[in-house]
CSV table of C-alpha atoms in Angstrom, one decimal:
chain,number,residue,atom,x,y,z
A,963,MET,CA,0.0,0.0,0.0
A,964,ASN,CA,1.5,3.3,-1.1
A,965,VAL,CA,1.1,6.8,0.2
A,966,ILE,CA,-1.6,7.7,-2.3
A,967,ASP,CA,-3.9,4.9,-1.1
A,968,LEU,CA,-3.5,5.9,2.5
A,969,LEU,CA,-4.4,9.5,1.7
A,970,SER,CA,-7.4,8.5,-0.3
A,971,ARG,CA,-8.8,6.3,2.5
A,972,ALA,CA,-8.2,9.0,5.0
A,973,VAL,CA,-10.1,11.6,2.9
A,974,SER,CA,-13.0,9.2,2.2
A,975,ARG,CA,-13.5,8.4,5.9
A,976,ARG,CA,-13.7,12.1,6.9
A,977,PRO,CA,-17.3,13.6,7.0
A,978,LEU,CA,-18.1,15.8,4.0
A,979,PRO,CA,-17.9,19.5,4.7
A,980,SER,CA,-21.1,21.5,4.7
A,981,PRO,CA,-21.9,23.4,1.5
A,982,ARG,CA,-21.2,26.6,3.3
A,983,ALA,CA,-17.6,25.6,4.2
A,984,GLY,CA,-16.6,24.6,0.7
A,985,LEU,CA,-13.7,22.3,-0.3
A,986,PRO,CA,-10.3,23.7,0.6
A,987,ALA,CA,-8.5,24.8,-2.6
A,988,ALA,CA,-5.1,23.6,-1.4
A,989,LEU,CA,-6.1,19.9,-1.0
A,990,PRO,CA,-5.5,18.8,-4.6
A,991,ILE,CA,-2.1,20.5,-4.6
A,992,ALA,CA,-1.1,18.7,-1.4
A,993,LEU,CA,-2.2,15.3,-2.8
A,994,ALA,CA,-0.1,16.0,-5.9
A,995,VAL,CA,3.0,16.8,-3.9
A,996,LEU,CA,2.7,13.7,-1.7
A,997,ALA,CA,2.2,11.5,-4.8
A,998,THR,CA,5.4,12.9,-6.3
A,999,LEU,CA,7.4,12.3,-3.1
A,1000,GLY,CA,6.1,8.7,-2.8
A,1001,LEU,CA,7.1,7.9,-6.4
A,1002,GLY,CA,10.5,9.4,-5.8
A,1003,ALA,CA,11.0,7.3,-2.7
A,1004,CYS,CA,10.1,4.1,-4.6
A,1005,HIS,CA,12.8,4.7,-7.3
A,1006,ARG,CA,15.7,5.7,-4.9
A,1007,GLU,CA,18.9,4.0,-6.0
A,1008,ALA,CA,20.8,1.6,-3.7
A,1009,PRO,CA,24.1,3.0,-2.2
A,1010,PRO,CA,27.3,1.8,-4.0
A,1011,ALA,CA,29.1,-1.2,-2.6
A,1012,ALA,CA,32.1,-0.5,-0.5
A,1013,ALA,CA,35.5,-1.1,-2.2
A,1014,ALA,CA,37.4,-4.2,-1.2
A,1015,ALA,CA,39.8,-3.6,1.6
A,1016,VAL,CA,43.5,-4.5,1.0
A,1017,VAL,CA,44.9,-7.0,3.4
A,1018,VAL,CA,48.4,-8.6,3.6
A,1019,ALA,CA,47.8,-12.3,3.2
A,1020,LEU,CA,49.7,-15.5,2.1
A,1021,PRO,CA,48.8,-19.1,1.7
A,1022,VAL,CA,50.0,-21.3,4.5
A,1023,GLN,CA,52.3,-24.3,3.9
A,1024,HIS,CA,52.7,-27.1,6.3
A,1025,ASP,CA,56.0,-27.6,8.1
A,1026,ALA,CA,57.9,-30.5,6.7
A,1027,GLY,CA,59.1,-33.2,9.1
A,1028,THR,CA,56.6,-32.4,11.8
A,1029,GLY,CA,55.3,-35.0,14.2
A,1030,ALA,CA,55.3,-36.0,17.8
A,1031,ASP,CA,59.1,-36.8,17.7
A,1032,ALA,CA,60.1,-33.7,15.7
A,1033,VAL,CA,62.6,-31.3,17.2
A,1034,ARG,CA,62.2,-27.6,16.8
A,1035,TYR,CA,64.8,-25.0,17.6
A,1036,PRO,CA,65.6,-21.3,16.7
A,1037,ILE,CA,68.5,-21.1,14.3
A,1038,GLU,CA,70.9,-18.5,12.9
A,1039,VAL,CA,72.6,-18.4,9.4
A,1040,ALA,CA,76.4,-18.5,9.5
A,1041,SER,CA,79.1,-19.2,7.0
A,1042,ARG,CA,80.7,-22.7,7.2
A,1043,TYR,CA,84.2,-21.2,7.5
A,1044,THR,CA,85.2,-17.9,9.1
A,1045,ASN,CA,88.5,-16.5,10.1
A,1046,VAL,CA,90.1,-13.4,11.6
A,1047,MET,CA,92.2,-11.3,9.3
A,1048,SER,CA,95.3,-9.8,10.9
A,1049,PHE,CA,98.8,-8.7,10.1
A,1050,ARG,CA,101.7,-11.0,10.8
A,1051,ILE,CA,103.9,-8.1,12.0
A,1052,ALA,CA,103.4,-5.1,14.2
A,1053,GLY,CA,103.0,-1.6,12.8
A,1054,LYS,CA,100.9,1.5,12.3
A,1055,LEU,CA,97.7,1.0,10.2
A,1056,ILE,CA,97.7,3.7,7.5
A,1057,GLU,CA,95.0,2.5,5.1
A,1058,ARG,CA,91.8,0.4,5.1
A,1059,LYS,CA,90.4,-0.4,1.7
A,1060,VAL,CA,87.2,-2.3,2.6
A,1061,ARG,CA,84.4,-1.7,5.1
A,1062,LEU,CA,81.9,-3.8,7.0
A,1063,GLY,CA,79.7,-5.8,4.7
A,1064,ASP,CA,81.9,-5.5,1.6
A,1065,THR,CA,82.6,-8.5,-0.6
A,1066,VAL,CA,86.2,-9.3,-1.2
A,1067,HIS,CA,88.0,-11.7,-3.5
A,1068,LYS,CA,91.0,-13.9,-3.0
A,1069,GLY,CA,94.2,-11.8,-3.4
A,1070,GLN,CA,92.5,-8.5,-2.9
A,1071,VAL,CA,94.4,-5.9,-0.7
A,1072,VAL,CA,92.2,-4.9,2.3
A,1073,ALA,CA,94.6,-2.9,4.5
A,1074,ARG,CA,98.2,-1.6,4.7
A,1075,LEU,CA,100.8,-0.8,7.4
A,1076,ASP,CA,103.4,1.9,7.3
A,1077,PRO,CA,106.3,0.1,5.4
A,1078,ALA,CA,109.1,2.5,6.3
A,1079,ASP,CA,110.8,0.3,8.9
A,1080,SER,CA,110.3,-2.9,6.9
A,1081,GLN,CA,111.9,-1.2,3.9
A,1082,LYS,CA,115.0,-0.2,5.8
A,1083,GLN,CA,115.3,-3.7,7.3
A,1084,ALA,CA,115.1,-5.2,3.8
A,1085,ALA,CA,117.8,-2.7,2.6
A,1086,SER,CA,120.0,-3.7,5.5
A,1087,ALA,CA,119.5,-7.4,4.8
A,1088,GLN,CA,120.4,-6.8,1.1
A,1089,ALA,CA,123.6,-5.0,2.1
A,1090,SER,CA,124.6,-7.8,4.5
A,1091,LEU,CA,124.1,-10.3,1.7
A,1092,ASP,CA,126.3,-8.3,-0.7
A,1093,ALA,CA,129.0,-8.2,1.9
A,1094,ALA,CA,128.8,-11.9,2.6
A,1095,GLU,CA,129.0,-12.7,-1.1
A,1096,HIS,CA,132.2,-10.6,-1.4
A,1097,ARG,CA,133.7,-12.4,1.6
A,1098,LEU,CA,132.8,-15.7,0.0
A,1099,VAL,CA,134.5,-14.7,-3.3
A,1100,PHE,CA,137.7,-13.7,-1.5
A,1101,ALA,CA,137.7,-16.8,0.6
A,1102,LYS,CA,137.3,-18.9,-2.5
A,1103,GLN,CA,140.2,-17.2,-4.2
A,1104,GLN,CA,142.4,-17.6,-1.2
A,1105,LEU,CA,141.5,-21.3,-1.0
A,1106,ASP,CA,142.4,-21.8,-4.6
A,1107,ARG,CA,145.9,-20.2,-4.1
A,1108,ASP,CA,146.6,-22.1,-1.0
A,1109,LYS,CA,145.7,-25.4,-2.7
A,1110,ALA,CA,148.1,-24.6,-5.5
A,1111,GLN,CA,150.9,-23.7,-3.1
A,1112,ALA,CA,150.3,-26.8,-0.9
A,1113,ALA,CA,150.6,-29.0,-3.9
A,1114,GLN,CA,154.2,-27.7,-4.3
A,1115,ASN,CA,154.8,-27.9,-0.6
A,1116,LEU,CA,155.2,-24.1,-0.4
A,1117,ILE,CA,152.9,-23.6,2.6
A,1118,ALA,CA,152.2,-25.6,5.7
A,1119,THR,CA,149.2,-27.9,6.0
A,1120,THR,CA,147.8,-26.0,8.9
A,1121,GLN,CA,147.6,-22.8,6.8
A,1122,LEU,CA,145.6,-24.7,4.1
A,1123,GLU,CA,143.3,-26.0,6.8
A,1124,GLN,CA,142.8,-22.5,8.1
A,1125,THR,CA,142.0,-21.2,4.6
A,1126,GLN,CA,139.4,-24.0,4.1
A,1127,ASP,CA,137.8,-23.0,7.4
A,1128,ASN,CA,137.6,-19.4,6.4
A,1129,TYR,CA,135.9,-20.4,3.1
A,1130,THR,CA,133.4,-22.6,4.9
A,1131,ALA,CA,132.5,-19.8,7.3
A,1132,ALA,CA,132.1,-17.4,4.4
A,1133,LEU,CA,129.8,-19.8,2.6
A,1134,ALA,CA,127.7,-20.2,5.7
A,1135,GLY,CA,127.7,-16.4,6.2
A,1136,ARG,CA,126.4,-16.0,2.7
A,1137,ASP,CA,123.6,-18.4,3.2
A,1138,GLN,CA,122.6,-16.8,6.5
A,1139,ALA,CA,122.5,-13.3,4.9
A,1140,SER,CA,120.4,-14.7,2.1
A,1141,ALA,CA,117.9,-16.2,4.5
A,1142,GLN,CA,117.7,-12.9,6.4
A,1143,LEU,CA,117.0,-11.1,3.2
A,1144,VAL,CA,114.1,-13.4,2.5
A,1145,VAL,CA,112.7,-12.8,6.0
A,1146,ALA,CA,113.1,-9.0,5.5
A,1147,GLN,CA,111.3,-9.2,2.2
A,1148,ASN,CA,108.5,-11.2,3.7
A,1149,ASN,CA,108.1,-8.7,6.5
A,1150,LEU,CA,107.9,-6.0,3.8
A,1151,GLN,CA,105.1,-7.9,2.1
A,1152,TYR,CA,103.4,-8.5,5.5
A,1153,ASN,CA,102.7,-4.8,5.7
A,1154,THR,CA,99.9,-5.5,3.2
A,1155,LEU,CA,96.9,-7.5,4.4
A,1156,VAL,CA,95.5,-9.6,1.6
A,1157,ALA,CA,92.3,-11.7,1.6
A,1158,ASP,CA,93.0,-15.4,1.5
A,1159,HIS,CA,89.5,-16.4,0.3
A,1160,ASP,CA,86.5,-15.0,-1.4
A,1161,GLY,CA,83.9,-13.9,1.2
A,1162,ALA,CA,82.3,-11.0,3.0
A,1163,ILE,CA,83.7,-8.7,5.8
A,1164,THR,CA,81.7,-9.4,9.0
A,1165,SER,CA,83.6,-7.2,11.5
A,1166,GLU,CA,86.0,-4.3,11.7
A,1167,ASN,CA,88.4,-4.4,14.7
A,1168,ALA,CA,91.0,-1.7,14.0
A,1169,ASP,CA,90.9,1.9,12.8
A,1170,THR,CA,93.2,3.8,10.6
A,1171,GLY,CA,96.2,5.3,12.5
A,1172,GLN,CA,96.1,2.7,15.2
A,1173,VAL,CA,99.3,0.8,16.1
A,1174,VAL,CA,98.5,-2.9,15.9
A,1175,SER,CA,100.4,-5.9,17.2
A,1176,ALA,CA,101.2,-9.0,15.3
A,1177,GLY,CA,98.1,-11.2,15.1
A,1178,GLN,CA,95.7,-8.5,16.3
A,1179,ALA,CA,92.3,-8.8,14.6
A,1180,VAL,CA,91.7,-6.2,11.9
A,1181,TYR,CA,88.7,-7.8,10.0
A,1182,GLY,CA,86.4,-10.7,10.3
A,1183,LEU,CA,85.9,-12.7,7.1
A,1184,ALA,CA,83.1,-15.1,6.3
A,1185,TRP,CA,84.0,-17.4,3.4
A,1186,ALA,CA,81.8,-17.6,0.4
A,1187,GLY,CA,80.4,-21.0,-0.5
A,1188,GLU,CA,78.3,-23.4,1.6
A,1189,THR,CA,76.0,-21.8,4.1
A,1190,ASP,CA,75.3,-23.3,7.5
A,1191,VAL,CA,72.6,-22.7,10.1
A,1192,THR,CA,73.4,-23.3,13.8
A,1193,LEU,CA,71.3,-24.1,16.7
A,1194,ASP,CA,71.9,-24.9,20.4
A,1195,ALA,CA,70.2,-28.1,21.5
A,1196,ALA,CA,69.4,-29.2,25.0
A,1197,GLU,CA,71.0,-32.3,26.3
A,1198,SER,CA,67.5,-34.0,26.6
A,1199,ASP,CA,67.1,-33.7,22.8
A,1200,LEU,CA,70.5,-35.2,21.8
A,1201,GLY,CA,69.0,-38.6,21.4
A,1202,ARG,CA,66.7,-37.3,18.7
A,1203,ILE,CA,69.4,-35.5,16.7
A,1204,ALA,CA,71.9,-37.4,14.4
A,1205,ILE,CA,74.3,-36.5,11.7
A,1206,GLY,CA,72.6,-36.6,8.3
A,1207,GLN,CA,69.2,-36.0,9.7
A,1208,ALA,CA,66.8,-34.1,7.5
A,1209,ALA,CA,65.4,-30.7,8.6
A,1210,ASN,CA,63.1,-28.0,7.4
A,1211,VAL,CA,64.2,-24.4,7.9
A,1212,THR,CA,62.0,-21.3,7.7
A,1213,PHE,CA,62.9,-17.6,8.2
A,1214,ALA,CA,60.8,-14.9,9.7
A,1215,ALA,CA,62.1,-12.4,7.1
A,1216,LEU,CA,61.1,-14.7,4.3
A,1217,PRO,CA,57.5,-15.7,4.9
A,1218,GLY,CA,56.2,-18.5,2.7
A,1219,HIS,CA,59.7,-19.9,2.0
A,1220,GLN,CA,61.0,-23.3,3.3
A,1221,TYR,CA,64.5,-24.6,2.8
A,1222,GLY,CA,65.8,-28.2,3.1
A,1223,ALA,CA,68.8,-28.8,5.3
A,1224,ARG,CA,70.7,-31.7,6.9
A,1225,VAL,CA,72.6,-32.0,10.2
A,1226,ARG,CA,76.3,-31.8,9.5
A,1227,GLU,CA,77.9,-31.6,12.9
A,1228,VAL,CA,76.9,-32.2,16.5
A,1229,SER,CA,79.3,-30.8,19.2
A,1230,PRO,CA,80.7,-33.6,21.4
A,1231,ALA,CA,80.9,-31.3,24.4
A,1232,ALA,CA,78.4,-28.9,26.0
A,1233,ASP,CA,79.0,-25.1,26.2
A,1234,PRO,CA,80.4,-24.4,29.6
A,1235,GLN,CA,78.0,-21.5,30.2
A,1236,SER,CA,74.7,-22.5,28.5
A,1237,ARG,CA,75.2,-26.2,28.9
A,1238,THR,CA,73.8,-26.7,25.4
A,1239,TYR,CA,75.2,-28.5,22.4
A,1240,ARG,CA,76.0,-26.7,19.2
A,1241,VAL,CA,74.4,-28.3,16.1
A,1242,LYS,CA,75.3,-27.2,12.6
A,1243,LEU,CA,73.1,-27.8,9.6
A,1244,THR,CA,73.9,-27.3,5.9
A,1245,LEU,CA,71.3,-25.7,3.7
A,1246,LEU,CA,70.9,-27.7,0.6
A,1247,GLN,CA,69.8,-24.8,-1.7
A,1248,PRO,CA,70.1,-21.5,0.3
A,1249,GLY,CA,69.4,-19.1,-2.5
A,1250,ASN,CA,70.6,-15.5,-2.8
A,1251,GLU,CA,67.9,-14.2,-0.5
A,1252,VAL,CA,69.4,-16.0,2.5
A,1253,HIS,CA,71.9,-13.7,4.2
A,1254,LEU,CA,74.3,-14.2,7.1
A,1255,GLY,CA,72.9,-13.5,10.5
A,1256,MET,CA,69.3,-14.2,9.5
A,1257,THR,CA,67.2,-16.0,12.2
A,1258,GLY,CA,64.4,-18.5,11.9
A,1259,ASP,CA,63.3,-21.9,13.0
A,1260,ALA,CA,64.4,-25.4,12.1
A,1261,ILE,CA,62.2,-28.5,12.5
A,1262,LEU,CA,64.2,-31.7,12.5
A,1263,ALA,CA,62.4,-34.9,11.5
A,1264,SER,CA,62.4,-37.7,13.9
A,1265,VAL,CA,65.4,-40.0,13.8
A,1266,ALA,CA,63.1,-43.1,13.5
A,1267,THR,CA,61.3,-41.6,10.4
A,1268,ALA,CA,64.6,-40.6,8.8
A,1269,SER,CA,66.0,-44.1,9.4
A,1270,ALA,CA,62.9,-45.8,8.0
A,1271,ALA,CA,63.0,-43.6,4.9
A,1272,GLY,CA,66.7,-44.4,4.3
A,1273,ALA,CA,66.4,-48.2,5.0
A,1274,SER,CA,66.6,-50.5,2.0
A,1275,GLY,CA,63.3,-51.8,0.8
A,1276,ALA,CA,61.3,-48.8,2.0
A,1277,SER,CA,58.7,-48.0,-0.6
A,1278,ALA,CA,57.4,-44.6,-1.5
A,1279,THR,CA,53.8,-45.8,-0.7
A,1280,THR,CA,54.8,-46.6,2.8
A,1281,ALA,CA,56.5,-43.3,3.3
A,1282,ALA,CA,53.4,-41.5,1.9
A,1283,GLN,CA,51.1,-43.4,4.2
A,1284,SER,CA,53.3,-42.5,7.2
A,1285,ALA,CA,53.3,-38.9,6.2
A,1286,SER,CA,49.5,-38.8,5.8
A,1287,THR,CA,49.0,-40.1,9.3
A,1288,THR,CA,51.2,-37.4,10.8
A,1289,PRO,CA,49.2,-34.3,11.7
A,1290,MET,CA,50.3,-31.2,9.7
A,1291,THR,CA,51.5,-28.1,11.6
A,1292,PHE,CA,51.8,-24.6,10.2
A,1293,THR,CA,54.2,-21.9,11.3
A,1294,VAL,CA,52.5,-18.4,11.0
A,1295,PRO,CA,53.7,-15.0,12.1
A,1296,ALA,CA,52.7,-13.9,15.6
A,1297,THR,CA,50.8,-10.9,14.0
A,1298,ALA,CA,48.4,-13.3,12.3
A,1299,ILE,CA,46.9,-14.7,15.5
A,1300,PHE,CA,43.6,-13.1,16.6
A,1301,HIS,CA,41.0,-14.4,19.1
A,1302,GLN,CA,37.5,-15.8,19.2
A,1303,GLY,CA,36.5,-15.2,22.8
A,1304,ARG,CA,39.4,-16.8,24.7
A,1305,ASP,CA,40.5,-19.1,22.0
A,1306,PRO,CA,43.1,-18.2,19.3
A,1307,ALA,CA,41.8,-17.7,15.8
A,1308,VAL,CA,43.0,-16.5,12.4
A,1309,TRP,CA,41.3,-14.6,9.5
A,1310,VAL,CA,40.9,-16.9,6.5
A,1311,VAL,CA,40.2,-15.4,3.1
A,1312,ARG,CA,37.4,-17.5,1.4
A,1313,PRO,CA,38.5,-18.3,-2.2
A,1314,VAL,CA,34.9,-18.1,-3.5
A,1315,ASP,CA,34.0,-14.5,-2.8
A,1316,SER,CA,37.2,-13.1,-1.2
A,1317,THR,CA,35.5,-12.5,2.1
A,1318,LEU,CA,36.9,-13.0,5.6
A,1319,GLU,CA,36.1,-15.9,8.0
A,1320,LEU,CA,37.3,-15.9,11.6
A,1321,ARG,CA,38.4,-19.5,12.2
A,1322,PRO,CA,39.4,-20.9,15.5
A,1323,VAL,CA,42.8,-22.7,15.5
A,1324,THR,CA,44.8,-24.8,17.9
A,1325,VAL,CA,48.2,-23.3,18.8
A,1326,SER,CA,50.8,-25.5,20.3
A,1327,ARG,CA,53.7,-23.1,20.7
A,1328,TYR,CA,54.1,-19.4,20.8
A,1329,THR,CA,57.4,-17.6,20.2
A,1330,GLU,CA,58.4,-14.0,19.9
A,1331,ARG,CA,57.9,-13.8,16.2
A,1332,SER,CA,55.8,-16.9,15.2
A,1333,SER,CA,53.2,-19.4,16.4
A,1334,THR,CA,52.8,-23.1,15.6
A,1335,VAL,CA,49.3,-24.0,14.5
A,1336,THR,CA,48.4,-27.7,14.8
A,1337,GLY,CA,44.7,-27.6,13.9
A,1338,GLY,CA,42.1,-25.6,12.1
A,1339,LEU,CA,44.0,-24.8,8.9
A,1340,LYS,CA,44.4,-26.6,5.6
A,1341,GLU,CA,47.3,-26.5,3.1
A,1342,GLY,CA,47.2,-23.5,0.8
A,1343,GLU,CA,44.5,-21.5,2.6
A,1344,GLN,CA,45.2,-17.8,2.6
A,1345,ILE,CA,45.3,-16.1,6.0
A,1346,VAL,CA,45.7,-12.4,7.0
A,1347,LEU,CA,49.2,-11.8,8.3
A,1348,ALA,CA,48.8,-8.3,9.7
A,1349,GLY,CA,46.2,-5.8,10.8
A,1350,VAL,CA,43.9,-8.5,12.3
A,1351,HIS,CA,42.3,-6.0,14.6
A,1352,THR,CA,41.1,-3.8,11.8
A,1353,VAL,CA,39.0,-6.3,9.8
A,1354,TYR,CA,35.7,-8.0,10.5
A,1355,ALA,CA,33.9,-11.2,9.5
A,1356,GLY,CA,32.3,-11.2,6.0
A,1357,GLN,CA,34.4,-8.2,4.9
A,1358,HIS,CA,35.2,-8.2,1.2
A,1359,VAL,CA,39.0,-7.9,0.9
A,1360,LYS,CA,41.7,-8.0,-1.7
A,1361,PRO,CA,44.8,-10.1,-0.6
A,1362,VAL,CA,48.3,-8.8,-1.5
A,1363,ARG,CA,51.7,-10.2,-0.8
A,1364,PRO,CA,54.1,-8.6,1.7
A,1365,LEU,CA,56.5,-6.1,0.2
A,1366,PHE,CA,59.7,-8.1,0.9
A,1367,ASP,CA,58.6,-11.7,0.5
A,1368,GLY,CA,61.1,-12.4,-2.3
A,1369,GLU,CA,58.4,-13.0,-4.9
A,1370,GLY,CA,58.8,-9.8,-7.0
A,1371,ASP,CA,56.1,-7.1,-7.4
A,1372,VAL,CA,53.2,-6.8,-5.0
A,1373,ASP,CA,49.9,-7.8,-6.3
A,1374,GLY,CA,47.5,-4.8,-6.8
A,1375,PRO,CA,47.5,-1.4,-8.4
A,1376,THR,CA,50.1,1.3,-7.7
A,1377,GLY,CA,49.4,3.1,-4.5
A,1378,THR,CA,47.6,0.1,-2.9
A,1379,GLN,CA,50.3,-0.4,-0.4
A,1380,SER,CA,50.0,3.2,0.9
A,1381,SER,CA,46.3,2.7,1.5
A,1382,ALA,CA,46.6,-0.8,2.9
A,1383,ALA,CA,46.4,0.5,6.5
A,1384,ASN,CA,43.4,2.8,5.7
A,1385,ALA,CA,41.3,0.5,3.6
A,1386,PRO,CA,40.7,-2.1,6.4
A,1387,ALA,CA,40.0,0.8,8.9
A,1388,ASN,CA,37.4,2.3,6.5
A,1389,GLY,CA,35.8,-1.0,5.9
A,1390,ALA,CA,35.6,-1.6,9.7
A,1391,ALA,CA,34.2,1.8,10.6
A,1392,ASN,CA,31.0,0.2,11.8
A,1393,ALA,CA,32.8,-2.7,13.5
A,1394,PRO,CA,33.1,-3.2,17.2
A,1395,ALA,CA,36.5,-2.2,18.7
A,1396,ASN,CA,37.6,-5.8,19.4
A,1397,GLY,CA,37.8,-6.6,15.7
A,1398,ALA,CA,34.7,-8.9,15.4
A,1399,ALA,CA,32.3,-6.5,13.7
A,1400,THR,CA,29.3,-8.7,13.1
A,1401,PRO,CA,27.3,-10.0,16.0
A,1402,GLY,CA,28.1,-13.5,16.8
A,1403,ALA,CA,31.2,-13.6,14.5
A,1404,ALA,CA,33.6,-13.8,17.4
A,1405,GLN,CA,31.4,-15.4,20.0
């Protein structure tokens, strides 16, 4: 029933005015105005749909090698071989050619000492060698003369023996002076510090103008080549760690990336202070995005599983069945964990309509930067990694990758990143402050 029908009934029910009062002249005009307003209200356009909010999201991937007997530890990337670069002689440091973080090559000059003293020592050694050679020449000539005279019995035998002794001493003196010259020349070369291997400078321990002693650290060098990750294991876990054991490594700075590794070395003795055992793993394919000093987590497969996989006669079907019975776990950033009441939850992006779903999850372990989810997620599902307090259930979103995830350009138009923080906030303007906007979404 529209406005016109209501007005018509109201007019029809009213008693007719007396002929003397007459019909008001403004009634037809009022009816026309009301009919126009009613028709305009019936044809009002619906408000435009809100734009999709931009959220940072990535698909989750299960942690390889997880299970009841898996061992998990924080790790740090380190070069397999490192050494301290130092001068072999004392002197005043007058030049440094590389700085912290620079890449050096084998044979490259990295620092120099003042060579003045070494140059004078080398010149003195050269002069001593020249004098020794002259004495040797004279002693040889004298020996030849005495031998000729002794053959004619013109000199005594003792004089010939003395001449032979002088020649032998001159010969030894020449050899000694020659060796001293080599040492002096080496010391002159030692005023130049040269890189023995390709690698990167990891520390600077001396400044220009400083007088350094022989063997004092000037630079730290991490060799290029194979990359290791190190962890400190508790003594209670040593029985579950063995050389050659497979592991899966993830880094907080590289979300969505997983790297295979194997245990290379287990320290035979505990650290005297921490009472932990240093374990070194070798990354199988580190990639250029893995840098020295990066931190992450390593999950070591159980020793029994690794032994069964490597045993002769173990089929791929058996390994697949064993893997299928092991519950999958997922490592997600700590910023992805929200709550549903008192239980942890994550925002999952529905693939059908790109809307958000608040899903409860089971978290078995919390760390400073990540959380281990053991239930509630499936392989490949996209979850929101940041800004979980600014979105709400059912919100239409547009997932984008993190800026520095190593996968190239960020999905989305130019300028999307700058509005990523504002878009969820605008979309959640009518949401409750705790992040669960719709009633019952977070109950």
